[in-house]
XYZ file of C-alpha atoms in Angstrom:
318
model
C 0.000 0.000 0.000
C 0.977 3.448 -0.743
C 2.340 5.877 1.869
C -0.210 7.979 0.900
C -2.716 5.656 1.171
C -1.561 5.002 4.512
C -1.576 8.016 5.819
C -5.165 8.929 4.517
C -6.779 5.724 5.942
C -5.756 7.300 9.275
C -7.292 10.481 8.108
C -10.884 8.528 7.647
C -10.446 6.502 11.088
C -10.057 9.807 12.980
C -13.242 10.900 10.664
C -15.315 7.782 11.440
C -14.633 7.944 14.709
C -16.385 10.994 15.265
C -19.391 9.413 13.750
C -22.315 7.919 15.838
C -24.131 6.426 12.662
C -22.058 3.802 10.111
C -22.535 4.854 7.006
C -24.503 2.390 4.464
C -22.308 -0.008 2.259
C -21.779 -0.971 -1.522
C -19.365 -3.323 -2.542
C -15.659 -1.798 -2.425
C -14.034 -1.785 -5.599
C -10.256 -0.076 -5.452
C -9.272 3.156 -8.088
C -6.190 2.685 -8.128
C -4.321 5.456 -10.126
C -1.556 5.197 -12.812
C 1.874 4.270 -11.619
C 3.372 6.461 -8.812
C 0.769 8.913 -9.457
C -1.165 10.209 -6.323
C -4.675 12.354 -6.443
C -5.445 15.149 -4.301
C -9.275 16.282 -4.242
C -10.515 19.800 -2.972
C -13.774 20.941 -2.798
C -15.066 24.380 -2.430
C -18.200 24.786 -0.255
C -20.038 28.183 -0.330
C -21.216 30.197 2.825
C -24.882 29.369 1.326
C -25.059 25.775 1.771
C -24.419 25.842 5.004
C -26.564 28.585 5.961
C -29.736 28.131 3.286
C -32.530 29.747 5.665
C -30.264 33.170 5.848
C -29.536 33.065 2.383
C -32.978 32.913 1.445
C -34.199 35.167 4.670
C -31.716 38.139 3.845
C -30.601 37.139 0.693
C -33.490 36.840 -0.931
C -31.712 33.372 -2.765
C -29.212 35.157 -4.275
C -30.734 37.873 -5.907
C -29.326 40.493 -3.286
C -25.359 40.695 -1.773
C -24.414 41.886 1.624
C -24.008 45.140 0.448
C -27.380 45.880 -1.046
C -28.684 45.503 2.723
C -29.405 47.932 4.781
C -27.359 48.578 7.934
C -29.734 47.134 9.996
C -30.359 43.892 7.788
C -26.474 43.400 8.122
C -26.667 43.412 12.004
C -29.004 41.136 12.079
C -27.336 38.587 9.782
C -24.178 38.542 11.136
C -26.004 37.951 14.878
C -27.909 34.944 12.761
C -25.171 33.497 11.479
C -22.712 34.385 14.294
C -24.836 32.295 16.372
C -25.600 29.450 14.104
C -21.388 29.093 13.507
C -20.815 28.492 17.504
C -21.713 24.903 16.764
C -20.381 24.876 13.190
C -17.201 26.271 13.525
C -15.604 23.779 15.836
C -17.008 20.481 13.711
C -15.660 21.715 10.782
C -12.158 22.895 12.526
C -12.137 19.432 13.801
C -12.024 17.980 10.289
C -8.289 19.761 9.963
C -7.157 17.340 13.611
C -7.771 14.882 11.735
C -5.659 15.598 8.576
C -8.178 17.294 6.252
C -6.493 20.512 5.479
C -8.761 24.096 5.010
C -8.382 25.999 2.109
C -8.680 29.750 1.122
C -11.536 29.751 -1.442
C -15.303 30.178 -0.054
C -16.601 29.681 3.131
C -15.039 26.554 3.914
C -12.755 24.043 1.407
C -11.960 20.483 2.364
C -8.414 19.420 0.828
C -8.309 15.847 1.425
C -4.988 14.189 1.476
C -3.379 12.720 -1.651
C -4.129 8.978 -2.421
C -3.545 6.298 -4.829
C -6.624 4.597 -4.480
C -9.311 7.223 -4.565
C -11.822 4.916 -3.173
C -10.445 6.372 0.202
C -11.211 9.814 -0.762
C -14.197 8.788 -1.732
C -14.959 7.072 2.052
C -13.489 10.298 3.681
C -15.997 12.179 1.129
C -18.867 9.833 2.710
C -17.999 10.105 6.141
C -18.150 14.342 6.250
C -21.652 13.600 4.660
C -22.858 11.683 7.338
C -21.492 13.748 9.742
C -23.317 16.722 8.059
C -20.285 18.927 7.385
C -20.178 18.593 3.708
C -23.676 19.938 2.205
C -24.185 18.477 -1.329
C -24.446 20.314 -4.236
C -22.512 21.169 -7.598
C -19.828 22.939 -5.677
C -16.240 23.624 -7.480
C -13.991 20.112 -7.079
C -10.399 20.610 -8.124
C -8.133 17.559 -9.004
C -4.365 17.824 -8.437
C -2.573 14.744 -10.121
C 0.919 14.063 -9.310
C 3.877 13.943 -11.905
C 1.660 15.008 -14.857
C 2.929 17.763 -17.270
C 0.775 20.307 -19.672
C 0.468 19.513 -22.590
C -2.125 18.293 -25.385
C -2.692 14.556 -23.520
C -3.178 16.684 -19.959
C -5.885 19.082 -22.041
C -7.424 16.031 -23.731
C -7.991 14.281 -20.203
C -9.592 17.625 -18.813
C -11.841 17.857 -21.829
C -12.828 14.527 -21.770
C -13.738 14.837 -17.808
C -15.430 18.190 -18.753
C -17.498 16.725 -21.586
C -18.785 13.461 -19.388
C -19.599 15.045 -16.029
C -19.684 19.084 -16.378
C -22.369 20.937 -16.947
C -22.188 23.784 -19.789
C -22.917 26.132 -16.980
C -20.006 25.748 -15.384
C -18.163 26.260 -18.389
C -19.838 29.060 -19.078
C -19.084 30.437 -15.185
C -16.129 31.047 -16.115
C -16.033 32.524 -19.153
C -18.080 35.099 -17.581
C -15.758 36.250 -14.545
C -17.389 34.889 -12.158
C -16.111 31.403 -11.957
C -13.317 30.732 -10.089
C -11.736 28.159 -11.785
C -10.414 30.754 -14.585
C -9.159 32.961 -12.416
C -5.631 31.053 -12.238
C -3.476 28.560 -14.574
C -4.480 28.117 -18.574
C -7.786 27.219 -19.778
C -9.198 25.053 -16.358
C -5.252 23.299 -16.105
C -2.629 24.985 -13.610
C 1.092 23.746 -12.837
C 1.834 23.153 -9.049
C 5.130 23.340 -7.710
C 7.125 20.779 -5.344
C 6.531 23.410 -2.573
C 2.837 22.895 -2.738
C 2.833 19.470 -2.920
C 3.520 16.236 -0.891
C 5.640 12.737 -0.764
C 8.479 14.614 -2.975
C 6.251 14.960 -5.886
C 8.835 17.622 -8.362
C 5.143 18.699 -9.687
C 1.702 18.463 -10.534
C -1.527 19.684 -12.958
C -4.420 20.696 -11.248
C -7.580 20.123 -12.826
C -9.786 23.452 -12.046
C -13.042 22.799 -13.936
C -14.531 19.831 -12.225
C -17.652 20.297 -10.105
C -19.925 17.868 -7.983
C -21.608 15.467 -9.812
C -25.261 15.281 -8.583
C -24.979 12.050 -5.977
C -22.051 9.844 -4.387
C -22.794 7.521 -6.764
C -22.328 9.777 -10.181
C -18.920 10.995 -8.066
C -17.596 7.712 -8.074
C -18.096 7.385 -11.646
C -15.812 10.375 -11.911
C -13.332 9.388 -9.651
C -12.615 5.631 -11.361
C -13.062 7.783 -14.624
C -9.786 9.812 -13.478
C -8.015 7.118 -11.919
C -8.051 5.657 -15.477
C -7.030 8.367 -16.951
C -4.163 8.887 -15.338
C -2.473 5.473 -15.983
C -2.346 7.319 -19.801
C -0.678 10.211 -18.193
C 2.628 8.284 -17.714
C 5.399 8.508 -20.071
C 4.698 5.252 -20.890
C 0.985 5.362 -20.779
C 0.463 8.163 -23.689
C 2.371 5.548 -26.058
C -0.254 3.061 -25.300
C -2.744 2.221 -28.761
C -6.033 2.890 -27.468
C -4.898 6.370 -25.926
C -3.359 7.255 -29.674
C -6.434 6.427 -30.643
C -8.048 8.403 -28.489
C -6.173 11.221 -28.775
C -6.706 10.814 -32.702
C -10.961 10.772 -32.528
C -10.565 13.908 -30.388
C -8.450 15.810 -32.731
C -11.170 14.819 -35.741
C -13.922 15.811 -32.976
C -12.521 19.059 -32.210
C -11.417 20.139 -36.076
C -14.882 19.361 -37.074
C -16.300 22.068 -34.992
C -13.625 24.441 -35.853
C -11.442 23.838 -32.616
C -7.907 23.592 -32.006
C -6.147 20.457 -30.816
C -4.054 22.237 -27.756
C -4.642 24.154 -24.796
C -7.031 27.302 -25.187
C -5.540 29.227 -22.719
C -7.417 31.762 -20.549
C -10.857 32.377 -21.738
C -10.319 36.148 -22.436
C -7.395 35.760 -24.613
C -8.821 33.339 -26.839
C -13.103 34.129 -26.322
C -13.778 33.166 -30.116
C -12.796 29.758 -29.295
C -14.201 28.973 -25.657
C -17.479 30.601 -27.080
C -17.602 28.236 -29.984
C -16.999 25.045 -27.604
C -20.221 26.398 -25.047
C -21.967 26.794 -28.527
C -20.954 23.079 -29.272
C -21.237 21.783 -26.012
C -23.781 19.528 -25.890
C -22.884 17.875 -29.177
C -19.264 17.428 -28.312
C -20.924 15.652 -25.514
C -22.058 12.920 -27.277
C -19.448 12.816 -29.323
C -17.308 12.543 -26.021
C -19.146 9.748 -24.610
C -18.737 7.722 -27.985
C -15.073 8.429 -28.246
C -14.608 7.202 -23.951
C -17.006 4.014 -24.555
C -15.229 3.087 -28.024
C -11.287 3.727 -27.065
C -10.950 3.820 -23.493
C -13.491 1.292 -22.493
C -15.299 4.195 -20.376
C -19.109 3.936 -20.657
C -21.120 6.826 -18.468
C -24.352 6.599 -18.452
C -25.658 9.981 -19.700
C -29.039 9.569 -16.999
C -28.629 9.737 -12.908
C -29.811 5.810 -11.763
C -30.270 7.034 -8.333
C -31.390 9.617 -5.747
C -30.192 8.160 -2.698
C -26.402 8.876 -0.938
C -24.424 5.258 -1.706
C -21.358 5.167 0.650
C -18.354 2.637 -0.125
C -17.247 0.135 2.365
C -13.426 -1.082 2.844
C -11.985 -4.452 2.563
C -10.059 -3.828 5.719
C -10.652 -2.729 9.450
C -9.459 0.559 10.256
């Protein structure tokens, strides 16, 4: 077992411990990434989810900021939600005991610990559900992969994962300014550093256009759908046949709707393009899923097959 892997299994005990409910079980099935290559998931949870009765009480939903309140309305939310975080507050700051960090974006963002199998972060994902810290919804989820360089088999993963499991809206967030995933990197990919990173890795490419897929279940279809994308993110992975041939339907996909086979860069310096791809989006989608299902052996079912939170169980006691 990986080091990482190790060290994020303690991460869930400490988790599960502070449960009083087990969560309910599906059969485990490992996603194991490509060789060497570790996954880091973060996931950026606005102040809204956690408090929906304010943000429809003062907020009016959305449709009004902080600012277009009146003094007096701002008081009184801050009392609100002041007293609604005494309880919050130290759940969620127990998360980082036991080895979740806290990022800087939105109200609150879990970084979970790097892993090889990402059926752990999946389990840690499951236990801050039942624990009622993590709120779902289609909130931003970033991917930072270990070892893997930009380039045009790096852009083709992204806009494979952005064609199966993202909506055009998010896209679309971002072309507008008011998405945070274009704010930094090129085009929804961004190079990390060995400062930023863990276990010695010299760098990584975070993935910055993901969301929240609508259940657990749809999540794990995009988890084992980037653990097997990775393993053609190795040197010796982008030689193998079926990822040439991948690579090769996505180049005819792309010039037959006018797009260029390479990294777009950021939306405002190339807007002709990333407007033509929201234009095209929901073809290239089916397109997509055709290409994944014929060369990859990745079939996604384009419907949701359940409602219901599905948790994962491990093999092993913790």
């Amino acid at each position: 077992m990986h080091l990482a892997d190790e060290r994020a299994l303690a991460t869930l005990a400490k988790l599960q411990r502070t449960r009083s409910q087990p969560p309910t079980t599906f059969p485990y099935t490992p996603l194991r990434a490509g060789n060497g290559v570790l996954v880091g998931f973060e996931i950026e949870v606005p102040w809204r989810a956690y408090f929906p009765d304010l943000w429809k009480k003062y907020l009016c939903a959305g449709s009004r900021t902080f600012s277009d309140l009146s003094r007096t309305e701002q008081s009184a939310l801050s009392n609100e939600c002041s007293l609604q975080e005494r309880s919050l507050l130290p759940r969620l700051q127990a998360t980082q005991a036991c080895g979740i960090k806290r990022g800087r974006d939105h109200y609150w963002e879990f970084a979970f610990p790097p892993v090889h199998d990402l059926t752990i972060a999946l389990c840690i994902m499951d236990s801050l559900i039942d624990a009622e810290l993590l709120p779902w919804g289609r909130w931003s989820l970033q991917a930072t992969i270990s070892g893997v360089k930009p380039g045009r088999d790096a852009f083709v993963a992204l806009l494979l994962l952005e064609l199966l499991f993202v909506r055009k809206v998010r896209i679309q967030q971002g072309l507008s300014g008011h998405g945070a995933w274009a704010r930094k990197g090129r085009g929804g990919l961004m190079v990390k550093g060995p400062h930023l990173l863990e276990y010695n890795a010299p760098s990584a490419l975070e993935l910055r256009s993901l969301e929240l897929p609508e259940t657990l279940g749809e999540c794990r279809k995009l988890f084992a759908t980037i653990a097997h994308l990775t393993h053609f993110l190795t040197p010796l992975g982008m030689k193998a046949p079926e990822w040439q041939s991948a690579r090769s339907a996505i180049k005819e996909m792309l010039a037959s709707h006018d797009l260029p086979f390479s990294e777009w860069g950021h939306p405002k310096n190339l807007s002709a393009v990333w407007d033509r791809y929201i234009e095209h989006f929901d073809v290239l989608r089916t397109e997509a899923l055709h290409i994944a299902r014929n060369h990859l052996g990745i079939a996604i079912s384009t419907s949701v097959n359940t409602t219901t939170k599905e948790a994962t169980r491990l093999p092993f006691s913790l």
